[in-house]
mmCIF file of C-alpha atoms in Angstrom:
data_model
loop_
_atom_site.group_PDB
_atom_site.id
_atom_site.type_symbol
_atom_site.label_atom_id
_atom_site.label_comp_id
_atom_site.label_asym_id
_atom_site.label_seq_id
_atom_site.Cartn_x
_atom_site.Cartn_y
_atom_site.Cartn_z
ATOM 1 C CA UNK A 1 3.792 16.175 46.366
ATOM 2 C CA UNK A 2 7.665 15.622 45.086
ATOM 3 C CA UNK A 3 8.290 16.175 41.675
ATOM 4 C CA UNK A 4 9.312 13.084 41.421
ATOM 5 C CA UNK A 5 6.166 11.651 42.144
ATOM 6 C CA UNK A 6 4.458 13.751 39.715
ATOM 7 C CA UNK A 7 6.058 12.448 37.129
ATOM 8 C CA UNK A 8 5.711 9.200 38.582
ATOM 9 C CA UNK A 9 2.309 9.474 38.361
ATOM 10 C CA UNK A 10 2.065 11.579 35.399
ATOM 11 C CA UNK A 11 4.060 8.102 33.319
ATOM 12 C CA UNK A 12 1.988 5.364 34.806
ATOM 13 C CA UNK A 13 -1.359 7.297 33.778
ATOM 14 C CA UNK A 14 -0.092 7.924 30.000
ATOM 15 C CA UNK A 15 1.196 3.757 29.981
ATOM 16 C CA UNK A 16 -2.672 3.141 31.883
ATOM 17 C CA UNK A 17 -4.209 5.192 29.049
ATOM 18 C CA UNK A 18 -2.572 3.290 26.032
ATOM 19 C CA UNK A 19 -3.013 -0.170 27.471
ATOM 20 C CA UNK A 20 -6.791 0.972 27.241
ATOM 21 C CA UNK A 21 -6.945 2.209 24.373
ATOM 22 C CA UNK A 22 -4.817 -1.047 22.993
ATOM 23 C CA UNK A 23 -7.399 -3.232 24.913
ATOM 24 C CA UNK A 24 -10.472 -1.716 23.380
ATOM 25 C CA UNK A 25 -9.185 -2.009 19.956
ATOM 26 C CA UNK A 26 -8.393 -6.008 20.616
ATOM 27 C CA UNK A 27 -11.742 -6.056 22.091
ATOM 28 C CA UNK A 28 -13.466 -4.422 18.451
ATOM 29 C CA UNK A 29 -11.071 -6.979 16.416
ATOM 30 C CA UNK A 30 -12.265 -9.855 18.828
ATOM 31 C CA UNK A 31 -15.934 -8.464 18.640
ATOM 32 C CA UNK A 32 -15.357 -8.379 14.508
ATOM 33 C CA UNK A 33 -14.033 -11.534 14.504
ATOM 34 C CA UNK A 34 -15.849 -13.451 16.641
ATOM 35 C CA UNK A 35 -19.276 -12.265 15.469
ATOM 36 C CA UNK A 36 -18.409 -12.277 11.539
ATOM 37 C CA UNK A 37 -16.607 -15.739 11.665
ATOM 38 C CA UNK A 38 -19.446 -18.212 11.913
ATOM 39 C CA UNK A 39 -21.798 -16.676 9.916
ATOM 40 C CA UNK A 40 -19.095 -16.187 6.723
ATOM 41 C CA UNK A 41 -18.494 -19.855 7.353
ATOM 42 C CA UNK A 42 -21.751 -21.361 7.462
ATOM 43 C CA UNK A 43 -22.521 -19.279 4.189
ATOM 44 C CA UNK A 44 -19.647 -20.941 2.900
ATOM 45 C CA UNK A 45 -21.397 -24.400 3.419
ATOM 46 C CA UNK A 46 -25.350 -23.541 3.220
ATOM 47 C CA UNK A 47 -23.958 -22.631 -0.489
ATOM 48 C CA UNK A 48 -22.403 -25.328 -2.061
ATOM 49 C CA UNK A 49 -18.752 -25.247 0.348
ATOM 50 C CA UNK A 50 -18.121 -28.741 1.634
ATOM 51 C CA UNK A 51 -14.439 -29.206 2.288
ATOM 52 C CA UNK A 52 -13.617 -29.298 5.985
ATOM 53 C CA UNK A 53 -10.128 -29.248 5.899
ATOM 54 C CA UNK A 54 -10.252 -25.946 3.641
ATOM 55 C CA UNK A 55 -12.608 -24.225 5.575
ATOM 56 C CA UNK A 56 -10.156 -24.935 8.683
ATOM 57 C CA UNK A 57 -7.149 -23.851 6.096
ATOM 58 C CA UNK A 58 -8.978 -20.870 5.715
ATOM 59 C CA UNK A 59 -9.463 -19.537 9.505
ATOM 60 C CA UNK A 60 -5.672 -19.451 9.819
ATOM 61 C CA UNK A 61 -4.880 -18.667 6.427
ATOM 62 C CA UNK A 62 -4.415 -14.915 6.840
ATOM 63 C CA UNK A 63 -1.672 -14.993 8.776
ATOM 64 C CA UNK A 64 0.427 -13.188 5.878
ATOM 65 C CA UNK A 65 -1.426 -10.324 6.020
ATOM 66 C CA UNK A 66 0.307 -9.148 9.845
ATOM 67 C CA UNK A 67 3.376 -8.914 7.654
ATOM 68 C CA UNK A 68 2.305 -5.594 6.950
ATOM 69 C CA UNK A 69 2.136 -4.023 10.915
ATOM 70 C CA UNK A 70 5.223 -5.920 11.579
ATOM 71 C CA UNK A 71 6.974 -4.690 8.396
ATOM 72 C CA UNK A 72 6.047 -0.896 9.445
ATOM 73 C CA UNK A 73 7.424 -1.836 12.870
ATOM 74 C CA UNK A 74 10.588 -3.167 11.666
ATOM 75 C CA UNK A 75 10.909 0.077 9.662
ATOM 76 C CA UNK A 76 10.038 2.166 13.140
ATOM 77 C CA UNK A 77 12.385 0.512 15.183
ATOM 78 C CA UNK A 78 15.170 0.477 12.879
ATOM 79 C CA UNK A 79 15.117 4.108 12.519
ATOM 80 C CA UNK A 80 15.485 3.944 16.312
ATOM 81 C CA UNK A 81 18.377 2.197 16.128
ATOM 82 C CA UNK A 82 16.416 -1.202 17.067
ATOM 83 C CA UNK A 83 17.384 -3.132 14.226
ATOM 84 C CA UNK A 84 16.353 -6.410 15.476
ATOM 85 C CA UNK A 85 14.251 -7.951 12.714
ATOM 86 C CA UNK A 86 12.167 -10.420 15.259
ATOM 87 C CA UNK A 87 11.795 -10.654 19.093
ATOM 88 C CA UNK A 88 10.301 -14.194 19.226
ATOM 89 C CA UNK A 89 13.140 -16.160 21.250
ATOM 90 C CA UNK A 90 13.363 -19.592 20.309
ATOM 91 C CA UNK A 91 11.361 -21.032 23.539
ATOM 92 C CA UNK A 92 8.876 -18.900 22.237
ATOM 93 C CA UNK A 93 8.880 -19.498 19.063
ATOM 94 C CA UNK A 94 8.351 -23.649 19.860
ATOM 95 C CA UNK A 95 5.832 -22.742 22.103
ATOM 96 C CA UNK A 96 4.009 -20.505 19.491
ATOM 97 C CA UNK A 97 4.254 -23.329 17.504
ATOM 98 C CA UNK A 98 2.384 -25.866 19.282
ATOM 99 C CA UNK A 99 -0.417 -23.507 20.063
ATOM 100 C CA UNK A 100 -0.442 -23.064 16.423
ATOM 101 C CA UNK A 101 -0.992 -26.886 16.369
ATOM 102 C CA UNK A 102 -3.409 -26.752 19.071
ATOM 103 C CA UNK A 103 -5.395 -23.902 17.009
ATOM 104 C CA UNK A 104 -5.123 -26.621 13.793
ATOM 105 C CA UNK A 105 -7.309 -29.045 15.731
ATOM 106 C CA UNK A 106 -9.989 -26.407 16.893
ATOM 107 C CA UNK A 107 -10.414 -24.863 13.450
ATOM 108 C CA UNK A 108 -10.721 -28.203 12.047
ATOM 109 C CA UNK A 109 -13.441 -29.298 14.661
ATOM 110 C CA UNK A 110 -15.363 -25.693 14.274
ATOM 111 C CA UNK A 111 -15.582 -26.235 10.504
ATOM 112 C CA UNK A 112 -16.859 -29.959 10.805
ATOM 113 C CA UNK A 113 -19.337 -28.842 13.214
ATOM 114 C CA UNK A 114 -20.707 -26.244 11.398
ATOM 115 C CA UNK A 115 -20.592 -27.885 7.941
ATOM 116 C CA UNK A 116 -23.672 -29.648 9.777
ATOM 117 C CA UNK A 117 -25.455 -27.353 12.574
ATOM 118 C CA UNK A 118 -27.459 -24.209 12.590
ATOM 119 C CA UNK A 119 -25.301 -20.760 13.765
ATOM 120 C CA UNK A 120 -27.913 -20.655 16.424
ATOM 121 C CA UNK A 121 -26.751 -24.572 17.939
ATOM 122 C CA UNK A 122 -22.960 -24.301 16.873
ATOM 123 C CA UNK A 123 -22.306 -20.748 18.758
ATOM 124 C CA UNK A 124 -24.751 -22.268 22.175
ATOM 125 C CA UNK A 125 -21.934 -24.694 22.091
ATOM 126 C CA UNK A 126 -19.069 -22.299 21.054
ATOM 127 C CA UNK A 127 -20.347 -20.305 24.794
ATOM 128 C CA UNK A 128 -19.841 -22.603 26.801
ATOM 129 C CA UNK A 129 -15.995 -22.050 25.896
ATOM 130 C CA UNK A 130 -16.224 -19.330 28.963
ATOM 131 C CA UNK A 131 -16.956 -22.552 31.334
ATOM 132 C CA UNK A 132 -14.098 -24.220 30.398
ATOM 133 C CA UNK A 133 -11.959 -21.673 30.220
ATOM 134 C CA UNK A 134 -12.833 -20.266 33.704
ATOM 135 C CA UNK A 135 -11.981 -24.195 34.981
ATOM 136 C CA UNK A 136 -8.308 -23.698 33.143
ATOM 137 C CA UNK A 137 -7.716 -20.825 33.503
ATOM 138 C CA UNK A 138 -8.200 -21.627 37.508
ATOM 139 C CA UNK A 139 -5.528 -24.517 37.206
ATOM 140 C CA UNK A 140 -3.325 -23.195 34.418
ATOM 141 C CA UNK A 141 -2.398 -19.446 35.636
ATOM 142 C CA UNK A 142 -4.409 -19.509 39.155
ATOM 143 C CA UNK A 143 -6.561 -17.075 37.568
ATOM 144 C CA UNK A 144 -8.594 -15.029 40.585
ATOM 145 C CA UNK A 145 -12.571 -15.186 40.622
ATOM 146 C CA UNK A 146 -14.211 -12.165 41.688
ATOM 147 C CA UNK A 147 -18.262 -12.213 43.038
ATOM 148 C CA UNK A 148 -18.754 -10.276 39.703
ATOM 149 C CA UNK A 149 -16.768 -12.781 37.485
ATOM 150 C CA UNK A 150 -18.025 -15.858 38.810
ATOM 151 C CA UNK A 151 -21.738 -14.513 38.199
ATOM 152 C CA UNK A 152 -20.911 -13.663 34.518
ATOM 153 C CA UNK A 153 -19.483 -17.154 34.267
ATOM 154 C CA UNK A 154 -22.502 -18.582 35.838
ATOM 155 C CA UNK A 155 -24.883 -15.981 34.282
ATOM 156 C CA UNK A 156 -23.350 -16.940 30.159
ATOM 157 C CA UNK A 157 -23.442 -20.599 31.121
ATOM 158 C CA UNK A 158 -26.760 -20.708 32.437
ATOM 159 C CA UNK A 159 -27.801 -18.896 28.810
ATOM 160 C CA UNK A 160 -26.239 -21.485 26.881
ATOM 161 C CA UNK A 161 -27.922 -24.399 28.650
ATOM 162 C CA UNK A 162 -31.316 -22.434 28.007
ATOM 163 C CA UNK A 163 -30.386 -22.633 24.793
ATOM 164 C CA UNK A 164 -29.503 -26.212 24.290
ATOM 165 C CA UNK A 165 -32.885 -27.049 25.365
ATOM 166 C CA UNK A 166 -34.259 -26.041 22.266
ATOM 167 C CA UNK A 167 -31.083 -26.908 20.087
ATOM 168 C CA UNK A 168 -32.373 -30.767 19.146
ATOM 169 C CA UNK A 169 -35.394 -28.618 16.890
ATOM 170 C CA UNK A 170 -32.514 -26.911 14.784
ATOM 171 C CA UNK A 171 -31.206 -29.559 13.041
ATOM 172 C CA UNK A 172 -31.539 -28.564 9.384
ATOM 173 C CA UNK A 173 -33.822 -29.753 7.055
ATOM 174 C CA UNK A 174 -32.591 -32.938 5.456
ATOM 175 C CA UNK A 175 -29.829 -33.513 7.063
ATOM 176 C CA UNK A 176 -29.341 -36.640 8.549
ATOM 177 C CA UNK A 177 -29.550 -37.368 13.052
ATOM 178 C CA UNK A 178 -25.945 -38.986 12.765
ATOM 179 C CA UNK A 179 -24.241 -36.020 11.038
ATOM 180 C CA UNK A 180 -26.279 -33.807 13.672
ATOM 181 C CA UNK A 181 -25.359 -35.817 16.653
ATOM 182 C CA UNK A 182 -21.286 -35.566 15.196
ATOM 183 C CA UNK A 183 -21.473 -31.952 14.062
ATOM 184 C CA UNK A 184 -22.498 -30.931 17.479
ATOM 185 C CA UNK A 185 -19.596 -33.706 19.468
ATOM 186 C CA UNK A 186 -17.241 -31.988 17.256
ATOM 187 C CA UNK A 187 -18.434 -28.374 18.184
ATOM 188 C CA UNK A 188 -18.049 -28.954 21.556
ATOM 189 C CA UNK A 189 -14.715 -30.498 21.225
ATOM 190 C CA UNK A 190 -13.912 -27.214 19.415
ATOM 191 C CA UNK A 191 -15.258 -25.056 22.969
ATOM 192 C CA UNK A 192 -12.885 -27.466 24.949
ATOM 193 C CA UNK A 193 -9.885 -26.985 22.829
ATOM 194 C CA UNK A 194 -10.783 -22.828 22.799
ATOM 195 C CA UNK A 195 -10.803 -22.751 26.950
ATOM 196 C CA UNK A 196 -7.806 -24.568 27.034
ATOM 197 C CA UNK A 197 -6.242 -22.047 24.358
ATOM 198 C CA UNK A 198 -6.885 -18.739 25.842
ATOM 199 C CA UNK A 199 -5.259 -20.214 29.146
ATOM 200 C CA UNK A 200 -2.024 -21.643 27.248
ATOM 201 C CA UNK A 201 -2.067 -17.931 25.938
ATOM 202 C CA UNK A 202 -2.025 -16.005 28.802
ATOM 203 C CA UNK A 203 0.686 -18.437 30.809
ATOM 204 C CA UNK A 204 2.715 -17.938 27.760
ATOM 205 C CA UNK A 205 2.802 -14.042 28.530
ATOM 206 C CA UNK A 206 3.423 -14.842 31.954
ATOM 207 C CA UNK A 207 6.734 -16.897 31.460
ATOM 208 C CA UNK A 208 8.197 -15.054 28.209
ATOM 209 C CA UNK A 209 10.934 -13.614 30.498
ATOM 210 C CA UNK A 210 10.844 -10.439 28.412
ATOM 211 C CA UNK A 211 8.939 -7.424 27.812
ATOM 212 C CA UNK A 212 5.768 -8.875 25.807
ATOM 213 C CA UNK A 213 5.403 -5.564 23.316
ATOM 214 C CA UNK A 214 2.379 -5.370 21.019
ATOM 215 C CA UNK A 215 5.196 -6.155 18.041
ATOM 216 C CA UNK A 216 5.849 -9.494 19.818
ATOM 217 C CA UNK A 217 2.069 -10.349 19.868
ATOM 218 C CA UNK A 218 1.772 -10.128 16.027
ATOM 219 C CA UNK A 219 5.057 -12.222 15.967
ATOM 220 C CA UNK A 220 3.388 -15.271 18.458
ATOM 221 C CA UNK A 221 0.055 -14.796 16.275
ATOM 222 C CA UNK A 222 2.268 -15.001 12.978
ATOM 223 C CA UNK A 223 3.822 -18.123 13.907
ATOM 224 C CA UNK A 224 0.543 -19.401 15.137
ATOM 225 C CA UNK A 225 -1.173 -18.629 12.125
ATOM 226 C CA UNK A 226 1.572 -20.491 10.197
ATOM 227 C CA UNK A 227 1.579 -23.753 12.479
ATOM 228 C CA UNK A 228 -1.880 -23.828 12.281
ATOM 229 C CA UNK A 229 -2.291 -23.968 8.649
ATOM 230 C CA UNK A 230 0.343 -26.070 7.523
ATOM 231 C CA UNK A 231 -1.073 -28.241 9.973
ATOM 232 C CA UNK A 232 -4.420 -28.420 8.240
ATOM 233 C CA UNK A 233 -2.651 -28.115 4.753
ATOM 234 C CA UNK A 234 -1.160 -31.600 5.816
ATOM 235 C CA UNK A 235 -5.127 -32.606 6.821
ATOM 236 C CA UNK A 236 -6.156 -31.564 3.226
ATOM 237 C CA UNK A 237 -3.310 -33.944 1.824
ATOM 238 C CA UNK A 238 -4.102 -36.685 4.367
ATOM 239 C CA UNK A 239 -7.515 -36.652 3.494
ATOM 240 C CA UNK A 240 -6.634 -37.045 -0.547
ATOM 241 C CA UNK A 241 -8.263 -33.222 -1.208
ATOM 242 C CA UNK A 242 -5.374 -33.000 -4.206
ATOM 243 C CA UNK A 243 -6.047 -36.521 -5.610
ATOM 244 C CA UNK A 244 -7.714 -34.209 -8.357
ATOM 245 C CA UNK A 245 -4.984 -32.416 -8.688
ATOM 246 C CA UNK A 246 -2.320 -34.896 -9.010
ATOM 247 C CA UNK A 247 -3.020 -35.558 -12.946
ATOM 248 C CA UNK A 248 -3.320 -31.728 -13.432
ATOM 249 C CA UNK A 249 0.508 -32.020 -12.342
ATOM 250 C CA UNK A 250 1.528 -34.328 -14.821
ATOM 251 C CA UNK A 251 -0.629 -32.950 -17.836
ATOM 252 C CA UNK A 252 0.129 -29.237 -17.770
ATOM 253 C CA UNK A 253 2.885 -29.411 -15.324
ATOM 254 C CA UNK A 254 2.181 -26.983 -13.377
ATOM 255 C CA UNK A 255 3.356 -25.946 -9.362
ATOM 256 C CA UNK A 256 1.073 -27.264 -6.714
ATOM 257 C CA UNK A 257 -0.061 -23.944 -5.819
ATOM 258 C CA UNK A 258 -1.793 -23.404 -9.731
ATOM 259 C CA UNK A 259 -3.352 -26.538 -9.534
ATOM 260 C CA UNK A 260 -4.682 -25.783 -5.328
ATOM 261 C CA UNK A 261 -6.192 -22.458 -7.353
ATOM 262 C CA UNK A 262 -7.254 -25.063 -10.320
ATOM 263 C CA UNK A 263 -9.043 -27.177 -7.869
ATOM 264 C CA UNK A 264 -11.045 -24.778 -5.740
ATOM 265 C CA UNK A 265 -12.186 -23.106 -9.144
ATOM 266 C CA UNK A 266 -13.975 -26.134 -9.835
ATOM 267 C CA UNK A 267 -15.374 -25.791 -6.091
ATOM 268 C CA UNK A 268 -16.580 -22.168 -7.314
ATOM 269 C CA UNK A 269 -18.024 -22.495 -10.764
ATOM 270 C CA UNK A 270 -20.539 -24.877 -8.905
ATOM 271 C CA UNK A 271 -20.994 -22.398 -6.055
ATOM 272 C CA UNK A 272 -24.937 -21.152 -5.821
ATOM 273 C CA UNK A 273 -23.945 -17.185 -4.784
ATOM 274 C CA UNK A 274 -21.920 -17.760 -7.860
ATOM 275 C CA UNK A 275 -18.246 -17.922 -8.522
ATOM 276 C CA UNK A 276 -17.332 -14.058 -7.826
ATOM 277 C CA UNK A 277 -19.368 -14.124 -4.538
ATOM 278 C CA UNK A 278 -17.189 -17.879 -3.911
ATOM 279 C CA UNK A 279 -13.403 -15.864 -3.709
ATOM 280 C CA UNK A 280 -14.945 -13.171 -1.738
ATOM 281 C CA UNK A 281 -16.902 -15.493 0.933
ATOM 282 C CA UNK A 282 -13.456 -17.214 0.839
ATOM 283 C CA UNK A 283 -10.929 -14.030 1.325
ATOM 284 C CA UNK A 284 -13.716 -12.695 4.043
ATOM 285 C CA UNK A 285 -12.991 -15.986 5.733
ATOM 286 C CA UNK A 286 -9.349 -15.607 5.967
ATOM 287 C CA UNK A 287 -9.393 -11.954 7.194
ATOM 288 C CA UNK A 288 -12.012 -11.923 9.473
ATOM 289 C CA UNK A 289 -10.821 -14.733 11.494
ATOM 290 C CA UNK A 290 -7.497 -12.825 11.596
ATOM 291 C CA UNK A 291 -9.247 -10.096 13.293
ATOM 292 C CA UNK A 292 -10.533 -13.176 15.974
ATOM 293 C CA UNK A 293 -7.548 -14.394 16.321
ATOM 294 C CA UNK A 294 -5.616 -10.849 16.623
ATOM 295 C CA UNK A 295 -8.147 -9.654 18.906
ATOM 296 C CA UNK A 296 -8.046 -12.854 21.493
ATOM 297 C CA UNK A 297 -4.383 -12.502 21.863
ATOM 298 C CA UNK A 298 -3.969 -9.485 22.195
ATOM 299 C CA UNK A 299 -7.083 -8.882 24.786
ATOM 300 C CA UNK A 300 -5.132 -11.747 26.933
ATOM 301 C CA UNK A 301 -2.266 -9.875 26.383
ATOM 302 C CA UNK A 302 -3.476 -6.271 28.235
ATOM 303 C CA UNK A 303 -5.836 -8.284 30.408
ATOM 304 C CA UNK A 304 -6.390 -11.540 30.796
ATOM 305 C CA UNK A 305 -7.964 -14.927 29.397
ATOM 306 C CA UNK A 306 -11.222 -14.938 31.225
ATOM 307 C CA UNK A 307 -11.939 -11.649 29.823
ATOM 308 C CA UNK A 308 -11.060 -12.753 25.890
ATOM 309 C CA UNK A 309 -14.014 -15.667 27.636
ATOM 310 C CA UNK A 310 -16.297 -13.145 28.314
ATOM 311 C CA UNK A 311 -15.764 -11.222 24.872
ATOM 312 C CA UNK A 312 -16.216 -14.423 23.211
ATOM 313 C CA UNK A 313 -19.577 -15.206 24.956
ATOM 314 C CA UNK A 314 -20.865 -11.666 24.368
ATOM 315 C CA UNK A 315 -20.330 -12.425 20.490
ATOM 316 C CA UNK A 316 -22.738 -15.349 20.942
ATOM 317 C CA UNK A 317 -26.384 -13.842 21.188
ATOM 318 C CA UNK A 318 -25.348 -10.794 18.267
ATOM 319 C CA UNK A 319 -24.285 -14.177 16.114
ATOM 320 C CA UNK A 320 -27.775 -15.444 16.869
ATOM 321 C CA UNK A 321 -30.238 -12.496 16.258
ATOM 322 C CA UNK A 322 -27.829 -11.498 12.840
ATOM 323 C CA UNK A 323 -28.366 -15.640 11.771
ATOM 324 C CA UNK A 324 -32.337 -14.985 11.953
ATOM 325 C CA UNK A 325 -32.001 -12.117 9.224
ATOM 326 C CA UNK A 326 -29.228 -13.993 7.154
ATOM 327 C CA UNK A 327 -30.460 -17.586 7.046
ATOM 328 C CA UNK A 328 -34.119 -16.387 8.206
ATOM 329 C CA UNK A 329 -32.850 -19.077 11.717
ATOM 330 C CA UNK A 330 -36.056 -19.100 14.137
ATOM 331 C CA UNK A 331 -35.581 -16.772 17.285
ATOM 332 C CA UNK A 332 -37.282 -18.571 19.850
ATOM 333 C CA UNK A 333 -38.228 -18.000 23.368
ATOM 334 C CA UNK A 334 -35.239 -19.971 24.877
ATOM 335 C CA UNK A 335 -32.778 -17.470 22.166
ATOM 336 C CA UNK A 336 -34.092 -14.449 23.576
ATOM 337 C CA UNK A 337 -34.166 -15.373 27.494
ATOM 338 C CA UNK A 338 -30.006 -16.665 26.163
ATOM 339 C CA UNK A 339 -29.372 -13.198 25.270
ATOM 340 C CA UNK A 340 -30.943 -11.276 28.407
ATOM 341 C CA UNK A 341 -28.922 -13.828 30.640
ATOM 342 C CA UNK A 342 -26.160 -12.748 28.050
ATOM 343 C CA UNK A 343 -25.951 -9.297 28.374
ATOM 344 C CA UNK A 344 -27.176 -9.496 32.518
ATOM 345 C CA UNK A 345 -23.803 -11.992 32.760
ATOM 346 C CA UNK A 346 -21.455 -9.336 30.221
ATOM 347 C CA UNK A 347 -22.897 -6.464 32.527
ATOM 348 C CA UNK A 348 -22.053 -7.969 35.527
ATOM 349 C CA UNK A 349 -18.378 -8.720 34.782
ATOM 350 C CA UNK A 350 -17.347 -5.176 33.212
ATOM 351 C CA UNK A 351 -19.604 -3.288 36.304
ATOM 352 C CA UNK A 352 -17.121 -5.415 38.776
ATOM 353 C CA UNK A 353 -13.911 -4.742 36.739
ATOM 354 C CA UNK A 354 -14.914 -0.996 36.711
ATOM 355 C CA UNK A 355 -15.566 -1.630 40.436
ATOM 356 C CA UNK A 356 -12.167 -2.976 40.856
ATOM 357 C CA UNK A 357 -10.329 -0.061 38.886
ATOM 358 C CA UNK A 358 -11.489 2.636 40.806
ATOM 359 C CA UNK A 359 -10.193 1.038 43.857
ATOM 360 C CA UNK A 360 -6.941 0.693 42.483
ATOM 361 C CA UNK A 361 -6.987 4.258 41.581
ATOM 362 C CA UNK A 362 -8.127 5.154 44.644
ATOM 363 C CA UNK A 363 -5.277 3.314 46.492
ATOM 364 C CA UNK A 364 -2.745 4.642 44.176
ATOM 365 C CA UNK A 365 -3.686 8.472 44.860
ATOM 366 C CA UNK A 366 -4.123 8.037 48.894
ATOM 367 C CA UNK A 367 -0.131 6.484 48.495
ATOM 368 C CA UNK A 368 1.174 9.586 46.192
ATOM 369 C CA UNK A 369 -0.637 11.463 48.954
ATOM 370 C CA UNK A 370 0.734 10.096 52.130
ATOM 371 C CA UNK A 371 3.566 11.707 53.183
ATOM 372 C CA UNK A 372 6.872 9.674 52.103
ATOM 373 C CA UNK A 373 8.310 8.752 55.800
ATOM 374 C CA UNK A 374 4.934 7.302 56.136
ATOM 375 C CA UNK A 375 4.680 5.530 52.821
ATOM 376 C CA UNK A 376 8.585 4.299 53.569
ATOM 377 C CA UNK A 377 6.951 3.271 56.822
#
């Protein structure tokens, strides 16, 4: 073999190596994320929480804290002598921004539909996310369906309608068929919006016309983050959540933001946990859906959006068993055939993609192989 080649070979196994190990750690903040999300939300409500537009506010609302990779990135690159201080372009940056708007609308359907169901009901409807994500991602970026693919698809699906069969005997007690019947229109709005997300994500990659670093995916997430929660800051005003704190204004004129802190106080003196337990249900909120968010892009980003589907759908049945010992949820029949079809769908879709990589590698090292007038042939 040419030295040449060696190296060759030598590079693109190091760069294989690090996109894995970048993958798997998207993967753990997507697993975080996606699994810690609903429940930190619905113990916001099942305490005393009831302000949609916050709760949506709050899903987006730690999108200050990836200041602090992108800071230590700056730093690295400028003692490279990279001194660029962003790499967003400004196509980029307007697309980031209506994703960001895009994300707005989801967050605020999630949060109305859980203010009303069960975790159990609102993440069977959050799965079937992989469905419609699989049909845009098929239109949107011509995604490619494997045998193994299209029976996790078919396999996560099929768990989620076992599921709905028993989600009508959820509904909580005392709360009212009409707010059920909404809650659970608005969560599956919520799974629309998410499969047409991940998509819009991954063409984004696909068309940024320049080399889409990890630094740049904390940029598009930053900007999304932002979009996404002035968006719902403008639902808060919309909906007249600071009519309470208008007169607060006048009479100790104070800024806006003392009188926002003012106003959720009031929110946490009458919190059950307690008002302590209210800020840290509330911070949780912010940084764990970070991690979601983080994680989803960043999976799409070193593979691809049906697998951010699939690592979605996987978070549904640990959601459901970790609901029975939190909010003591019934784990019926239907939940545990869900989560065998759950894990027998997951299964499937990583043994094909492990399938797929070895013969990839196997192609690769019968090329470095051949002889080069044969390879040049």
């Amino acid at each position: 073999m040419p030295k040449n080649s060696a190296a060759v070979q030598t590079r693109k196994s190091s760069k294989s190596k690090k996109k894995l190990i970048l993958l798997l750690l998207n993967i753990l903040l997507l697993l975080i994320g996606g699994i810690g999300s609903p429940l930190i939300l619905r113990t916001y409500f099942i305490h005393g929480g009831n302000r949609m537009w916050f709760s949506a506010f709050l899903q987006t609302a730690g999108f200050p804290f990836l200041l602090i990779p992108l800071i230590f990135s700056f730093l690295r690159r400028r003692s490279d002598n990279r001194s660029s201080l962003i790499s967003l372009t400004p196509p980029l940056l307007a697309y980031c921004t209506i994703l960001g708007l895009i994300t707005g609308v989801s967050d605020y359907l999630y949060s109305y539909g859980m203010s009303f169901l069960p975790v159990s009901t609102s993440a069977l409807l959050i799965s079937t996310q992989l469905g419609f994500t699989a049909v845009f991602a098929f239109f949107i970026v011509k995604q490619k369906f494997s045998a193994s693919s299209i029976n996790a698809v078919v396999l996560l699906t099929f768990g989620a309608v076992v599921l709905g069969v028993h989600a009508s005997g959820d509904r909580p007690n005392g709360e009212s068929k009409a707010k059920y019947n909404i809650g659970f229109l608005m969560t599956l709005g919520a799974a629309v919006v998410y499969g047409l997300m991940l998509p819009l994500v991954e063409l984004m990659y696909k068309y940024a016309k320049k080399e889409v670093t990890y630094q740049l995916v904390m940029e598009m997430q930053f900007i999304i983050g932002l979009s996404a929660t002035v968006f719902c800051a403008i639902g808060m005003a919309i909906n007249k959540d600071f009519e309470v704190i208008i007169s607060v204004v006048i009479c100790l004129n104070k800024d806006s933001f003392v009188c926002v802190t003012i106003a959720i106080g009031r929110e946490a003196n009458l919190y059950r946990l307690g008002q302590a337990e209210y800020y840290l249900v509330v911070f949780f909120s912010t940084v764990i859906a970070q991690f979601f968010f983080l994680g989803m892009v960043g999976t799409i980003k070193y593979s691809s959006a049906l697998l951010s589907g699939v690592i979605i759908a996987v978070c549904i049945p640990v959601t459901e068993v970790l609901a029975v010992f939190f909010f003591h949820e019934k784990f019926s029949g239907e939940k545990g055939v869900a989560l065998a079809l759950s894990l027998w769908g997951t299964g499937s879709y990583f043994y094909g993609e492990y399938n797929d990589h070895k013969r990839r590698k196997n192609a690769n090292a019968m090329e470095v192989q051949l002889p080069l007038s044969v390879v040049s042939e």
